[in-house]
Amino acid sequence: MSFLFNKYSRPKTPGDLVRAVREFVLRMDTLGPKGVEEASRELARYLAQIKYMVVGTNDAPPSPEVVVAVAQEIYQQDLLTLLITHLIHLDFETKKTVAALVTHLMRLQMGHRYPTVEYFAARPDLLAFLIQGYENPEVALNCGVMVRECARSKPLAKTMLAHPIFWSFFSYVQSTTFDTASDAFVTFRDLLTRHTDLATAFLDANYDAFFERHTQLMHSTNYVTKRQSIRLLGELLTERSNHQIMMRYLASTENLKVIMNLFRDQSRNIQFEAFHPFKLFVANPRKTRAVADILIRNRDKLMTYISNCVPDMIGNQPNEDKMLVLEKLAELSCASSEPPSLSAASHLDRSTVSSNPAA
Protein backbone atom coordinates (compact mmCIF):
# COMPACT_ATOMS: atom_id res chain seq x y z
CA MET A 1 0.00 0.00 0.00
CA SER A 2 2.77 2.45 0.86
CA PHE A 3 4.23 1.82 -2.59
CA LEU A 4 0.99 3.02 -4.17
CA PHE A 5 1.05 6.31 -2.27
CA ASN A 6 4.79 6.87 -2.66
CA LYS A 7 4.56 6.24 -6.37
CA TYR A 8 2.17 9.17 -6.88
CA SER A 9 3.13 11.38 -3.96
CA ARG A 10 4.65 14.07 -6.17
CA PRO A 11 3.24 14.01 -9.69
CA LYS A 12 5.02 16.63 -11.77
CA THR A 13 3.05 16.86 -15.04
CA PRO A 14 -0.64 16.85 -16.06
CA GLY A 15 -0.12 13.31 -17.29
CA ASP A 16 1.27 12.25 -13.92
CA LEU A 17 -1.71 13.77 -12.11
CA VAL A 18 -4.30 12.16 -14.36
CA ARG A 19 -2.62 8.77 -14.16
CA ALA A 20 -2.38 9.06 -10.37
CA VAL A 21 -6.09 9.84 -10.09
CA ARG A 22 -6.96 6.97 -12.42
CA GLU A 23 -4.84 4.57 -10.39
CA PHE A 24 -6.39 5.62 -7.10
CA VAL A 25 -9.94 5.27 -8.41
CA LEU A 26 -9.24 1.81 -9.79
CA ARG A 27 -7.55 0.66 -6.58
CA MET A 28 -10.34 1.91 -4.29
CA ASP A 29 -12.49 -1.07 -5.26
CA THR A 30 -9.89 -3.46 -3.81
CA LEU A 31 -8.83 -1.61 -0.66
CA GLY A 32 -10.00 -2.10 2.90
CA PRO A 33 -11.63 0.70 4.93
CA LYS A 34 -8.32 2.23 6.05
CA GLY A 35 -6.87 2.03 2.58
CA VAL A 36 -9.97 3.62 1.06
CA GLU A 37 -9.81 6.46 3.57
CA GLU A 38 -6.16 7.16 2.78
CA ALA A 39 -6.70 6.79 -0.97
CA SER A 40 -9.69 9.16 -0.80
CA ARG A 41 -7.55 11.87 0.78
CA GLU A 42 -4.87 11.51 -1.90
CA LEU A 43 -7.47 11.36 -4.66
CA ALA A 44 -9.12 14.54 -3.38
CA ARG A 45 -5.77 16.31 -3.29
CA TYR A 46 -4.84 15.35 -6.84
CA LEU A 47 -8.28 16.14 -8.25
CA ALA A 48 -8.10 19.54 -6.57
CA GLN A 49 -4.80 20.15 -8.40
CA ILE A 50 -6.35 19.11 -11.72
CA LYS A 51 -9.31 21.41 -11.07
CA TYR A 52 -6.94 24.27 -10.29
CA MET A 53 -5.12 23.68 -13.60
CA VAL A 54 -8.40 23.71 -15.53
CA VAL A 55 -10.39 26.34 -13.63
CA GLY A 56 -7.77 28.52 -11.95
CA THR A 57 -8.85 31.17 -9.45
CA ASN A 58 -10.10 34.75 -9.58
CA ASP A 59 -6.54 35.98 -9.05
CA ALA A 60 -4.82 33.35 -11.19
CA PRO A 61 -6.68 32.34 -14.36
CA PRO A 62 -5.58 29.04 -15.90
CA SER A 63 -3.01 28.86 -18.65
CA PRO A 64 -4.70 27.87 -21.94
CA GLU A 65 -1.77 25.61 -22.78
CA VAL A 66 -2.01 23.81 -19.45
CA VAL A 67 -5.80 23.44 -19.77
CA VAL A 68 -5.41 21.79 -23.17
CA ALA A 69 -2.65 19.51 -21.89
CA VAL A 70 -4.72 18.40 -18.89
CA ALA A 71 -7.86 17.92 -20.99
CA GLN A 72 -6.06 15.77 -23.53
CA GLU A 73 -4.67 13.55 -20.78
CA ILE A 74 -8.17 13.24 -19.28
CA TYR A 75 -9.61 12.17 -22.64
CA GLN A 76 -6.77 9.74 -23.37
CA GLN A 77 -7.05 8.10 -19.95
CA ASP A 78 -10.88 8.01 -20.18
CA LEU A 79 -10.87 9.63 -16.75
CA LEU A 80 -14.33 11.24 -16.99
CA THR A 81 -16.01 7.87 -17.45
CA LEU A 82 -14.04 6.43 -14.54
CA LEU A 83 -14.89 9.32 -12.19
CA ILE A 84 -18.58 9.40 -13.11
CA THR A 85 -19.08 5.64 -12.76
CA HIS A 86 -17.28 5.69 -9.38
CA LEU A 87 -18.90 8.90 -8.15
CA ILE A 88 -20.85 7.07 -5.44
CA HIS A 89 -17.56 5.98 -3.80
CA LEU A 90 -16.13 9.51 -3.54
CA ASP A 91 -16.50 11.80 -0.57
CA PHE A 92 -18.76 14.87 -0.56
CA GLU A 93 -16.17 17.46 -1.56
CA THR A 94 -14.61 15.23 -4.20
CA LYS A 95 -18.03 14.71 -5.81
CA LYS A 96 -18.36 18.49 -6.05
CA THR A 97 -14.88 18.72 -7.57
CA VAL A 98 -15.78 16.16 -10.25
CA ALA A 99 -18.98 18.06 -11.13
CA ALA A 100 -17.07 21.35 -11.35
CA LEU A 101 -14.38 19.75 -13.50
CA VAL A 102 -16.93 18.32 -15.94
CA THR A 103 -18.75 21.67 -16.09
CA HIS A 104 -15.62 23.57 -17.07
CA LEU A 105 -14.39 20.95 -19.51
CA MET A 106 -17.77 21.01 -21.27
CA ARG A 107 -17.11 24.64 -22.16
CA LEU A 108 -13.57 24.04 -23.38
CA GLN A 109 -13.17 24.94 -27.04
CA MET A 110 -10.22 23.85 -29.18
CA GLY A 111 -10.40 25.64 -32.49
CA HIS A 112 -13.93 24.96 -33.75
CA ARG A 113 -14.32 21.84 -31.63
CA TYR A 114 -15.77 21.18 -28.20
CA PRO A 115 -13.89 18.00 -27.35
CA THR A 116 -15.79 17.20 -24.15
CA VAL A 117 -19.09 17.44 -26.03
CA GLU A 118 -17.63 15.02 -28.56
CA TYR A 119 -16.48 12.78 -25.71
CA PHE A 120 -20.01 12.48 -24.29
CA ALA A 121 -21.60 12.29 -27.74
CA ALA A 122 -19.56 9.15 -28.39
CA ARG A 123 -20.78 7.69 -25.07
CA PRO A 124 -24.60 7.95 -24.90
CA ASP A 125 -24.69 5.33 -22.17
CA LEU A 126 -22.51 7.58 -20.01
CA LEU A 127 -25.12 10.33 -20.37
CA ALA A 128 -27.78 7.79 -19.38
CA PHE A 129 -25.65 6.79 -16.37
CA LEU A 130 -25.53 10.43 -15.27
CA ILE A 131 -29.31 10.74 -15.53
CA GLN A 132 -29.71 7.52 -13.54
CA GLY A 133 -27.82 9.27 -10.78
CA TYR A 134 -31.20 10.65 -9.70
CA GLU A 135 -31.93 7.19 -8.35
CA ASN A 136 -29.34 7.66 -5.60
CA PRO A 137 -29.72 10.69 -3.27
CA GLU A 138 -25.99 10.59 -2.49
CA VAL A 139 -25.07 11.63 -6.04
CA ALA A 140 -28.37 13.00 -7.42
CA LEU A 141 -27.53 16.70 -7.15
CA ASN A 142 -23.98 16.27 -8.48
CA CYS A 143 -25.28 14.30 -11.45
CA GLY A 144 -27.98 16.91 -12.00
CA VAL A 145 -25.36 19.64 -12.32
CA MET A 146 -23.50 17.64 -14.95
CA VAL A 147 -26.63 16.61 -16.88
CA ARG A 148 -27.79 20.24 -17.14
CA GLU A 149 -24.35 21.28 -18.34
CA CYS A 150 -24.52 18.58 -21.00
CA ALA A 151 -28.02 19.76 -21.93
CA ARG A 152 -26.58 23.14 -22.91
CA SER A 153 -25.13 21.32 -25.91
CA LYS A 154 -27.74 20.78 -28.58
CA PRO A 155 -26.29 17.45 -29.83
CA LEU A 156 -26.18 16.06 -26.29
CA ALA A 157 -29.68 17.33 -25.49
CA LYS A 158 -30.92 15.54 -28.61
CA THR A 159 -29.21 12.34 -27.49
CA MET A 160 -30.80 12.54 -24.04
CA LEU A 161 -34.29 13.21 -25.41
CA ALA A 162 -33.97 10.24 -27.75
CA HIS A 163 -32.62 7.85 -25.10
CA PRO A 164 -35.15 5.63 -23.26
CA ILE A 165 -33.76 6.93 -19.96
CA PHE A 166 -35.51 10.27 -20.57
CA TRP A 167 -38.85 8.71 -19.62
CA SER A 168 -37.45 7.96 -16.17
CA PHE A 169 -37.72 11.68 -15.39
CA PHE A 170 -41.44 11.13 -14.80
CA SER A 171 -40.42 8.99 -11.82
CA TYR A 172 -37.46 11.10 -10.69
CA VAL A 173 -39.54 14.27 -10.37
CA GLN A 174 -41.79 12.42 -7.93
CA SER A 175 -38.97 11.24 -5.69
CA THR A 176 -39.79 11.20 -2.00
CA THR A 177 -36.52 13.08 -1.46
CA PHE A 178 -37.45 16.74 -1.92
CA ASP A 179 -34.04 17.92 -3.18
CA THR A 180 -33.87 15.10 -5.72
CA ALA A 181 -37.39 15.71 -7.04
CA SER A 182 -36.82 19.47 -7.31
CA ASP A 183 -33.47 19.12 -9.04
CA ALA A 184 -34.81 16.48 -11.41
CA PHE A 185 -37.67 18.77 -12.41
CA VAL A 186 -35.24 21.61 -13.18
CA THR A 187 -33.34 19.25 -15.51
CA PHE A 188 -36.57 17.86 -16.99
CA ARG A 189 -37.78 21.37 -17.80
CA ASP A 190 -34.39 22.36 -19.19
CA LEU A 191 -34.41 19.48 -21.67
CA LEU A 192 -37.93 20.45 -22.84
CA THR A 193 -37.41 24.20 -23.16
CA ARG A 194 -33.76 25.08 -23.83
CA HIS A 195 -33.58 23.95 -27.48
CA THR A 196 -37.08 24.66 -28.74
CA ASP A 197 -36.71 22.99 -32.13
CA LEU A 198 -35.50 19.75 -30.53
CA ALA A 199 -38.27 19.85 -27.94
CA THR A 200 -40.94 20.50 -30.57
CA ALA A 201 -39.75 17.56 -32.66
CA PHE A 202 -39.71 15.35 -29.56
CA LEU A 203 -43.20 16.36 -28.44
CA ASP A 204 -44.60 15.94 -31.94
CA ALA A 205 -43.12 12.44 -32.27
CA ASN A 206 -44.13 11.38 -28.75
CA TYR A 207 -47.30 13.41 -28.20
CA ASP A 208 -49.55 10.70 -26.74
CA ALA A 209 -46.89 9.08 -24.54
CA PHE A 210 -45.62 12.39 -23.21
CA PHE A 211 -48.93 14.05 -22.38
CA GLU A 212 -50.37 10.88 -20.87
CA ARG A 213 -47.48 10.84 -18.40
CA HIS A 214 -47.57 14.59 -17.93
CA THR A 215 -51.25 14.46 -17.02
CA GLN A 216 -50.35 11.95 -14.30
CA LEU A 217 -47.82 14.45 -12.95
CA MET A 218 -50.57 17.07 -12.72
CA HIS A 219 -52.42 14.63 -10.44
CA SER A 220 -49.34 13.94 -8.31
CA THR A 221 -49.71 13.84 -4.54
CA ASN A 222 -46.45 15.78 -4.40
CA TYR A 223 -47.51 19.43 -4.21
CA VAL A 224 -44.31 20.85 -5.73
CA THR A 225 -44.32 18.37 -8.61
CA LYS A 226 -47.99 19.03 -9.29
CA ARG A 227 -47.59 22.79 -9.33
CA GLN A 228 -44.44 22.74 -11.45
CA SER A 229 -46.04 20.33 -13.93
CA ILE A 230 -49.03 22.61 -14.49
CA ARG A 231 -46.71 25.58 -14.95
CA LEU A 232 -44.55 23.62 -17.41
CA LEU A 233 -47.66 22.74 -19.42
CA GLY A 234 -48.38 26.44 -19.87
CA GLU A 235 -44.80 27.06 -20.99
CA LEU A 236 -44.87 24.24 -23.52
CA LEU A 237 -48.24 25.19 -25.00
CA THR A 238 -47.35 28.86 -25.43
CA GLU A 239 -43.91 28.27 -26.97
CA ARG A 240 -44.30 29.59 -30.53
CA SER A 241 -42.62 26.59 -32.13
CA ASN A 242 -45.17 24.32 -30.39
CA HIS A 243 -48.21 25.94 -32.04
CA GLN A 244 -49.46 22.75 -33.71
CA ILE A 245 -48.95 20.83 -30.48
CA MET A 246 -50.92 23.48 -28.61
CA MET A 247 -53.81 23.30 -31.07
CA ARG A 248 -53.86 19.52 -30.79
CA TYR A 249 -53.93 19.74 -26.99
CA LEU A 250 -56.68 22.38 -26.96
CA ALA A 251 -58.87 20.27 -29.25
CA SER A 252 -59.26 17.60 -26.59
CA THR A 253 -62.23 17.66 -24.21
CA GLU A 254 -60.36 15.28 -21.90
CA ASN A 255 -57.57 17.80 -21.54
CA LEU A 256 -60.08 20.55 -20.80
CA LYS A 257 -61.70 18.40 -18.11
CA VAL A 258 -58.32 17.74 -16.49
CA ILE A 259 -57.61 21.46 -16.26
CA MET A 260 -61.10 22.35 -15.04
CA ASN A 261 -60.90 19.70 -12.32
CA LEU A 262 -57.74 21.36 -11.04
CA PHE A 263 -59.91 24.35 -10.10
CA ARG A 264 -61.29 22.08 -7.37
CA ASP A 265 -57.89 21.57 -5.78
CA GLN A 266 -57.62 22.68 -2.16
CA SER A 267 -54.54 24.77 -2.93
CA ARG A 268 -55.19 28.25 -4.29
CA ASN A 269 -51.77 28.16 -5.91
CA ILE A 270 -52.67 25.02 -7.87
CA GLN A 271 -55.94 26.64 -8.92
CA PHE A 272 -54.10 29.73 -10.10
CA GLU A 273 -51.56 27.68 -12.08
CA ALA A 274 -54.44 25.83 -13.76
CA PHE A 275 -55.96 29.13 -14.89
CA HIS A 276 -53.07 29.67 -17.33
CA PRO A 277 -53.67 26.62 -19.57
CA PHE A 278 -57.43 27.04 -19.08
CA LYS A 279 -57.42 30.52 -20.60
CA LEU A 280 -55.89 29.05 -23.76
CA PHE A 281 -58.96 26.84 -24.21
CA VAL A 282 -61.21 29.89 -23.81
CA ALA A 283 -59.22 32.22 -26.08
CA ASN A 284 -58.63 29.58 -28.76
CA PRO A 285 -60.21 30.95 -31.96
CA ARG A 286 -60.62 27.43 -33.36
CA LYS A 287 -62.39 25.58 -30.57
CA THR A 288 -63.80 22.21 -31.46
CA ARG A 289 -67.56 22.00 -31.05
CA ALA A 290 -67.15 19.55 -28.16
CA VAL A 291 -64.82 21.91 -26.27
CA ALA A 292 -67.09 24.87 -26.89
CA ASP A 293 -70.09 22.89 -25.64
CA ILE A 294 -68.36 22.07 -22.35
CA LEU A 295 -67.45 25.72 -21.84
CA ILE A 296 -71.00 26.80 -22.62
CA ARG A 297 -72.57 24.28 -20.23
CA ASN A 298 -70.26 25.41 -17.42
CA ARG A 299 -70.05 29.09 -18.38
CA ASP A 300 -71.90 30.59 -15.42
CA LYS A 301 -70.02 28.54 -12.83
CA LEU A 302 -66.71 29.28 -14.54
CA MET A 303 -67.38 33.01 -14.67
CA THR A 304 -68.34 33.04 -11.00
CA TYR A 305 -65.24 31.07 -10.06
CA ILE A 306 -62.87 33.24 -12.12
CA SER A 307 -64.46 36.46 -10.87
CA ASN A 308 -64.03 35.41 -7.24
CA CYS A 309 -60.86 33.34 -7.23
CA VAL A 310 -58.52 34.74 -9.89
CA PRO A 311 -56.79 37.93 -8.67
CA ASP A 312 -57.65 41.22 -10.33
CA MET A 313 -54.06 42.44 -10.06
CA ILE A 314 -50.69 40.83 -10.69
CA GLY A 315 -48.22 42.98 -8.86
CA ASN A 316 -49.19 46.53 -9.74
CA GLN A 317 -50.69 45.64 -13.10
CA PRO A 318 -54.31 44.74 -13.92
CA ASN A 319 -54.80 41.05 -14.69
CA GLU A 320 -55.72 41.44 -18.35
CA ASP A 321 -55.93 37.67 -18.80
CA LYS A 322 -58.77 37.49 -16.28
CA MET A 323 -60.70 40.22 -18.07
CA LEU A 324 -60.09 38.54 -21.44
CA VAL A 325 -61.31 35.14 -20.24
CA LEU A 326 -64.45 36.63 -18.68
CA GLU A 327 -65.14 38.53 -21.88
CA LYS A 328 -64.71 35.43 -24.07
CA LEU A 329 -66.84 33.29 -21.77
CA ALA A 330 -69.59 35.91 -21.81
CA GLU A 331 -69.59 35.85 -25.62
CA LEU A 332 -70.17 32.09 -25.73
CA SER A 333 -73.65 30.88 -26.59
CA CYS A 334 -75.20 27.77 -28.04
CA ALA A 335 -74.99 29.39 -31.46
CA SER A 336 -71.28 30.10 -31.05
CA SER A 337 -70.06 26.53 -30.83
CA GLU A 338 -68.80 26.84 -34.41
CA PRO A 339 -65.17 28.01 -34.66
CA PRO A 340 -65.14 31.80 -34.17
CA SER A 341 -63.16 34.35 -36.11
CA LEU A 342 -59.39 34.17 -36.14
CA SER A 343 -59.29 37.66 -34.64
CA ALA A 344 -58.56 36.18 -31.20
CA ALA A 345 -55.41 34.39 -32.37
CA SER A 346 -53.17 37.19 -31.14
CA HIS A 347 -54.01 36.19 -27.56
CA LEU A 348 -52.45 32.76 -27.96
CA ASP A 349 -48.77 33.56 -27.55
CA ARG A 350 -46.42 33.22 -24.62
CA SER A 351 -47.36 36.67 -23.31
CA THR A 352 -50.62 35.20 -22.04
CA VAL A 353 -48.83 33.17 -19.41
CA SER A 354 -48.28 35.26 -16.31
CA SER A 355 -46.21 34.46 -13.27
CA ASN A 356 -48.03 33.37 -10.16
CA PRO A 357 -47.92 36.23 -7.66
CA ALA A 358 -48.41 33.85 -4.78
CA ALA A 359 -45.38 32.16 -3.32
XYZ file of C-alpha atoms in Angstrom:
359
model
C 0.000 0.000 0.000
C 2.774 2.451 0.861
C 4.231 1.816 -2.586
C 0.994 3.024 -4.167
C 1.050 6.307 -2.266
C 4.785 6.874 -2.663
C 4.562 6.235 -6.371
C 2.170 9.173 -6.881
C 3.130 11.380 -3.964
C 4.651 14.066 -6.171
C 3.237 14.012 -9.693
C 5.018 16.627 -11.775
C 3.047 16.856 -15.036
C -0.641 16.847 -16.060
C -0.121 13.309 -17.292
C 1.271 12.246 -13.917
C -1.709 13.771 -12.107
C -4.300 12.164 -14.363
C -2.625 8.767 -14.160
C -2.382 9.063 -10.372
C -6.095 9.840 -10.093
C -6.957 6.972 -12.417
C -4.836 4.567 -10.387
C -6.386 5.624 -7.095
C -9.941 5.271 -8.407
C -9.244 1.806 -9.791
C -7.546 0.656 -6.579
C -10.339 1.907 -4.291
C -12.491 -1.072 -5.261
C -9.891 -3.464 -3.815
C -8.825 -1.614 -0.659
C -9.995 -2.100 2.898
C -11.625 0.701 4.927
C -8.320 2.234 6.053
C -6.872 2.030 2.584
C -9.969 3.620 1.060
C -9.806 6.462 3.567
C -6.164 7.156 2.775
C -6.704 6.793 -0.972
C -9.688 9.161 -0.796
C -7.547 11.869 0.779
C -4.872 11.515 -1.896
C -7.469 11.362 -4.662
C -9.121 14.538 -3.382
C -5.768 16.308 -3.291
C -4.836 15.346 -6.843
C -8.275 16.137 -8.247
C -8.102 19.544 -6.571
C -4.804 20.149 -8.396
C -6.349 19.111 -11.716
C -9.314 21.407 -11.068
C -6.940 24.270 -10.295
C -5.119 23.682 -13.601
C -8.405 23.706 -15.534
C -10.388 26.338 -13.629
C -7.775 28.521 -11.948
C -8.848 31.175 -9.447
C -10.098 34.748 -9.583
C -6.543 35.983 -9.054
C -4.819 33.355 -11.194
C -6.684 32.338 -14.355
C -5.582 29.039 -15.896
C -3.013 28.859 -18.651
C -4.697 27.873 -21.941
C -1.766 25.606 -22.781
C -2.012 23.807 -19.449
C -5.799 23.442 -19.768
C -5.406 21.790 -23.175
C -2.654 19.509 -21.892
C -4.718 18.400 -18.887
C -7.857 17.919 -20.986
C -6.061 15.774 -23.532
C -4.674 13.554 -20.777
C -8.169 13.236 -19.280
C -9.606 12.169 -22.637
C -6.774 9.738 -23.368
C -7.050 8.099 -19.953
C -10.883 8.009 -20.178
C -10.872 9.635 -16.751
C -14.325 11.243 -16.990
C -16.006 7.866 -17.451
C -14.044 6.431 -14.537
C -14.887 9.316 -12.193
C -18.578 9.399 -13.114
C -19.078 5.644 -12.761
C -17.280 5.693 -9.384
C -18.899 8.899 -8.147
C -20.845 7.067 -5.442
C -17.559 5.977 -3.795
C -16.130 9.506 -3.539
C -16.498 11.803 -0.568
C -18.765 14.866 -0.562
C -16.171 17.458 -1.558
C -14.613 15.230 -4.205
C -18.033 14.709 -5.810
C -18.364 18.493 -6.052
C -14.884 18.718 -7.575
C -15.783 16.158 -10.248
C -18.980 18.057 -11.127
C -17.065 21.353 -11.345
C -14.385 19.750 -13.502
C -16.932 18.318 -15.941
C -18.754 21.667 -16.091
C -15.619 23.573 -17.065
C -14.387 20.946 -19.511
C -17.767 21.006 -21.271
C -17.115 24.643 -22.157
C -13.569 24.041 -23.380
C -13.172 24.936 -27.035
C -10.223 23.847 -29.184
C -10.403 25.640 -32.490
C -13.927 24.962 -33.755
C -14.318 21.840 -31.630
C -15.769 21.183 -28.203
C -13.894 17.996 -27.348
C -15.792 17.202 -24.150
C -19.094 17.443 -26.034
C -17.626 15.020 -28.561
C -16.483 12.778 -25.706
C -20.012 12.477 -24.293
C -21.602 12.293 -27.745
C -19.559 9.151 -28.387
C -20.776 7.689 -25.068
C -24.601 7.953 -24.897
C -24.687 5.327 -22.169
C -22.511 7.579 -20.010
C -25.124 10.331 -20.370
C -27.775 7.793 -19.377
C -25.649 6.790 -16.371
C -25.525 10.426 -15.275
C -29.312 10.735 -15.530
C -29.708 7.520 -13.542
C -27.817 9.268 -10.775
C -31.195 10.651 -9.702
C -31.929 7.185 -8.352
C -29.337 7.660 -5.598
C -29.724 10.685 -3.274
C -25.988 10.595 -2.494
C -25.069 11.633 -6.038
C -28.368 12.999 -7.417
C -27.530 16.699 -7.147
C -23.983 16.267 -8.481
C -25.278 14.300 -11.447
C -27.982 16.913 -11.999
C -25.360 19.645 -12.325
C -23.497 17.638 -14.948
C -26.634 16.615 -16.876
C -27.786 20.239 -17.142
C -24.349 21.283 -18.336
C -24.520 18.580 -21.000
C -28.024 19.760 -21.929
C -26.575 23.140 -22.907
C -25.127 21.323 -25.909
C -27.743 20.777 -28.585
C -26.295 17.453 -29.833
C -26.179 16.058 -26.289
C -29.678 17.325 -25.490
C -30.916 15.544 -28.613
C -29.212 12.343 -27.492
C -30.804 12.535 -24.038
C -34.293 13.215 -25.411
C -33.971 10.239 -27.745
C -32.618 7.850 -25.095
C -35.154 5.631 -23.264
C -33.763 6.931 -19.957
C -35.511 10.265 -20.569
C -38.848 8.707 -19.617
C -37.449 7.956 -16.168
C -37.718 11.675 -15.390
C -41.442 11.131 -14.805
C -40.423 8.993 -11.825
C -37.456 11.095 -10.692
C -39.539 14.271 -10.368
C -41.790 12.423 -7.928
C -38.966 11.237 -5.693
C -39.787 11.195 -2.001
C -36.517 13.077 -1.460
C -37.454 16.736 -1.922
C -34.042 17.919 -3.178
C -33.868 15.098 -5.715
C -37.390 15.711 -7.036
C -36.821 19.472 -7.307
C -33.465 19.119 -9.041
C -34.806 16.478 -11.415
C -37.673 18.768 -12.412
C -35.236 21.607 -13.182
C -33.337 19.253 -15.506
C -36.568 17.863 -16.991
C -37.784 21.368 -17.797
C -34.394 22.356 -19.190
C -34.410 19.482 -21.673
C -37.928 20.447 -22.837
C -37.414 24.203 -23.157
C -33.763 25.076 -23.826
C -33.582 23.953 -27.480
C -37.081 24.657 -28.741
C -36.714 22.986 -32.134
C -35.505 19.748 -30.528
C -38.274 19.847 -27.941
C -40.940 20.497 -30.567
C -39.754 17.555 -32.662
C -39.705 15.347 -29.564
C -43.201 16.364 -28.441
C -44.599 15.935 -31.945
C -43.115 12.445 -32.269
C -44.134 11.384 -28.751
C -47.302 13.409 -28.199
C -49.546 10.699 -26.738
C -46.894 9.082 -24.537
C -45.621 12.390 -23.211
C -48.925 14.052 -22.380
C -50.371 10.884 -20.873
C -47.485 10.835 -18.400
C -47.566 14.589 -17.926
C -51.255 14.458 -17.017
C -50.351 11.949 -14.303
C -47.817 14.449 -12.948
C -50.568 17.066 -12.719
C -52.416 14.634 -10.436
C -49.340 13.938 -8.315
C -49.709 13.841 -4.545
C -46.447 15.780 -4.400
C -47.514 19.434 -4.210
C -44.315 20.851 -5.730
C -44.318 18.366 -8.607
C -47.991 19.026 -9.286
C -47.591 22.793 -9.329
C -44.435 22.743 -11.454
C -46.037 20.332 -13.932
C -49.030 22.613 -14.494
C -46.707 25.576 -14.948
C -44.554 23.623 -17.405
C -47.660 22.735 -19.418
C -48.376 26.436 -19.868
C -44.802 27.057 -20.994
C -44.871 24.236 -23.516
C -48.240 25.185 -25.000
C -47.352 28.858 -25.432
C -43.914 28.268 -26.969
C -44.296 29.590 -30.526
C -42.621 26.588 -32.128
C -45.172 24.322 -30.388
C -48.206 25.940 -32.044
C -49.457 22.755 -33.709
C -48.951 20.825 -30.482
C -50.922 23.483 -28.606
C -53.805 23.301 -31.072
C -53.862 19.518 -30.786
C -53.931 19.743 -26.994
C -56.679 22.381 -26.964
C -58.866 20.270 -29.246
C -59.258 17.595 -26.587
C -62.230 17.658 -24.206
C -60.364 15.278 -21.903
C -57.566 17.804 -21.541
C -60.080 20.548 -20.801
C -61.702 18.402 -18.109
C -58.323 17.739 -16.494
C -57.607 21.459 -16.264
C -61.101 22.354 -15.044
C -60.903 19.705 -12.324
C -57.739 21.357 -11.036
C -59.911 24.346 -10.099
C -61.294 22.078 -7.368
C -57.886 21.571 -5.777
C -57.618 22.677 -2.156
C -54.536 24.773 -2.934
C -55.190 28.255 -4.290
C -51.769 28.162 -5.913
C -52.671 25.021 -7.865
C -55.937 26.641 -8.921
C -54.095 29.731 -10.095
C -51.559 27.684 -12.080
C -54.443 25.834 -13.759
C -55.958 29.134 -14.888
C -53.069 29.675 -17.332
C -53.670 26.619 -19.569
C -57.430 27.036 -19.081
C -57.419 30.516 -20.601
C -55.887 29.047 -23.761
C -58.962 26.839 -24.212
C -61.208 29.889 -23.809
C -59.223 32.217 -26.078
C -58.625 29.581 -28.756
C -60.213 30.948 -31.960
C -60.622 27.428 -33.360
C -62.388 25.578 -30.574
C -63.795 22.209 -31.463
C -67.564 21.995 -31.049
C -67.151 19.550 -28.160
C -64.817 21.906 -26.269
C -67.093 24.874 -26.890
C -70.091 22.894 -25.639
C -68.360 22.073 -22.351
C -67.446 25.723 -21.838
C -71.004 26.804 -22.620
C -72.571 24.283 -20.226
C -70.256 25.414 -17.418
C -70.052 29.092 -18.380
C -71.903 30.588 -15.417
C -70.023 28.538 -12.833
C -66.712 29.279 -14.539
C -67.378 33.006 -14.671
C -68.337 33.038 -10.997
C -65.239 31.075 -10.065
C -62.868 33.239 -12.120
C -64.463 36.461 -10.875
C -64.031 35.411 -7.240
C -60.861 33.340 -7.227
C -58.522 34.742 -9.892
C -56.787 37.926 -8.667
C -57.652 41.225 -10.333
C -54.063 42.440 -10.060
C -50.689 40.834 -10.692
C -48.219 42.980 -8.859
C -49.190 46.535 -9.743
C -50.691 45.635 -13.102
C -54.309 44.738 -13.918
C -54.797 41.050 -14.694
C -55.716 41.439 -18.345
C -55.927 37.673 -18.804
C -58.774 37.492 -16.275
C -60.696 40.216 -18.071
C -60.094 38.543 -21.436
C -61.314 35.142 -20.237
C -64.447 36.626 -18.682
C -65.140 38.526 -21.880
C -64.711 35.431 -24.070
C -66.843 33.286 -21.775
C -69.587 35.910 -21.814
C -69.589 35.846 -25.619
C -70.171 32.094 -25.728
C -73.652 30.882 -26.589
C -75.203 27.771 -28.039
C -74.988 29.387 -31.457
C -71.280 30.104 -31.045
C -70.057 26.527 -30.833
C -68.798 26.839 -34.405
C -65.166 28.014 -34.661
C -65.144 31.800 -34.166
C -63.164 34.348 -36.113
C -59.391 34.172 -36.144
C -59.286 37.664 -34.635
C -58.558 36.176 -31.205
C -55.409 34.390 -32.371
C -53.170 37.186 -31.144
C -54.012 36.187 -27.558
C -52.445 32.756 -27.963
C -48.769 33.561 -27.549
C -46.415 33.219 -24.618
C -47.357 36.671 -23.312
C -50.621 35.204 -22.042
C -48.832 33.165 -19.409
C -48.282 35.263 -16.311
C -46.211 34.455 -13.272
C -48.032 33.369 -10.162
C -47.915 36.228 -7.664
C -48.412 33.848 -4.777
C -45.379 32.160 -3.320
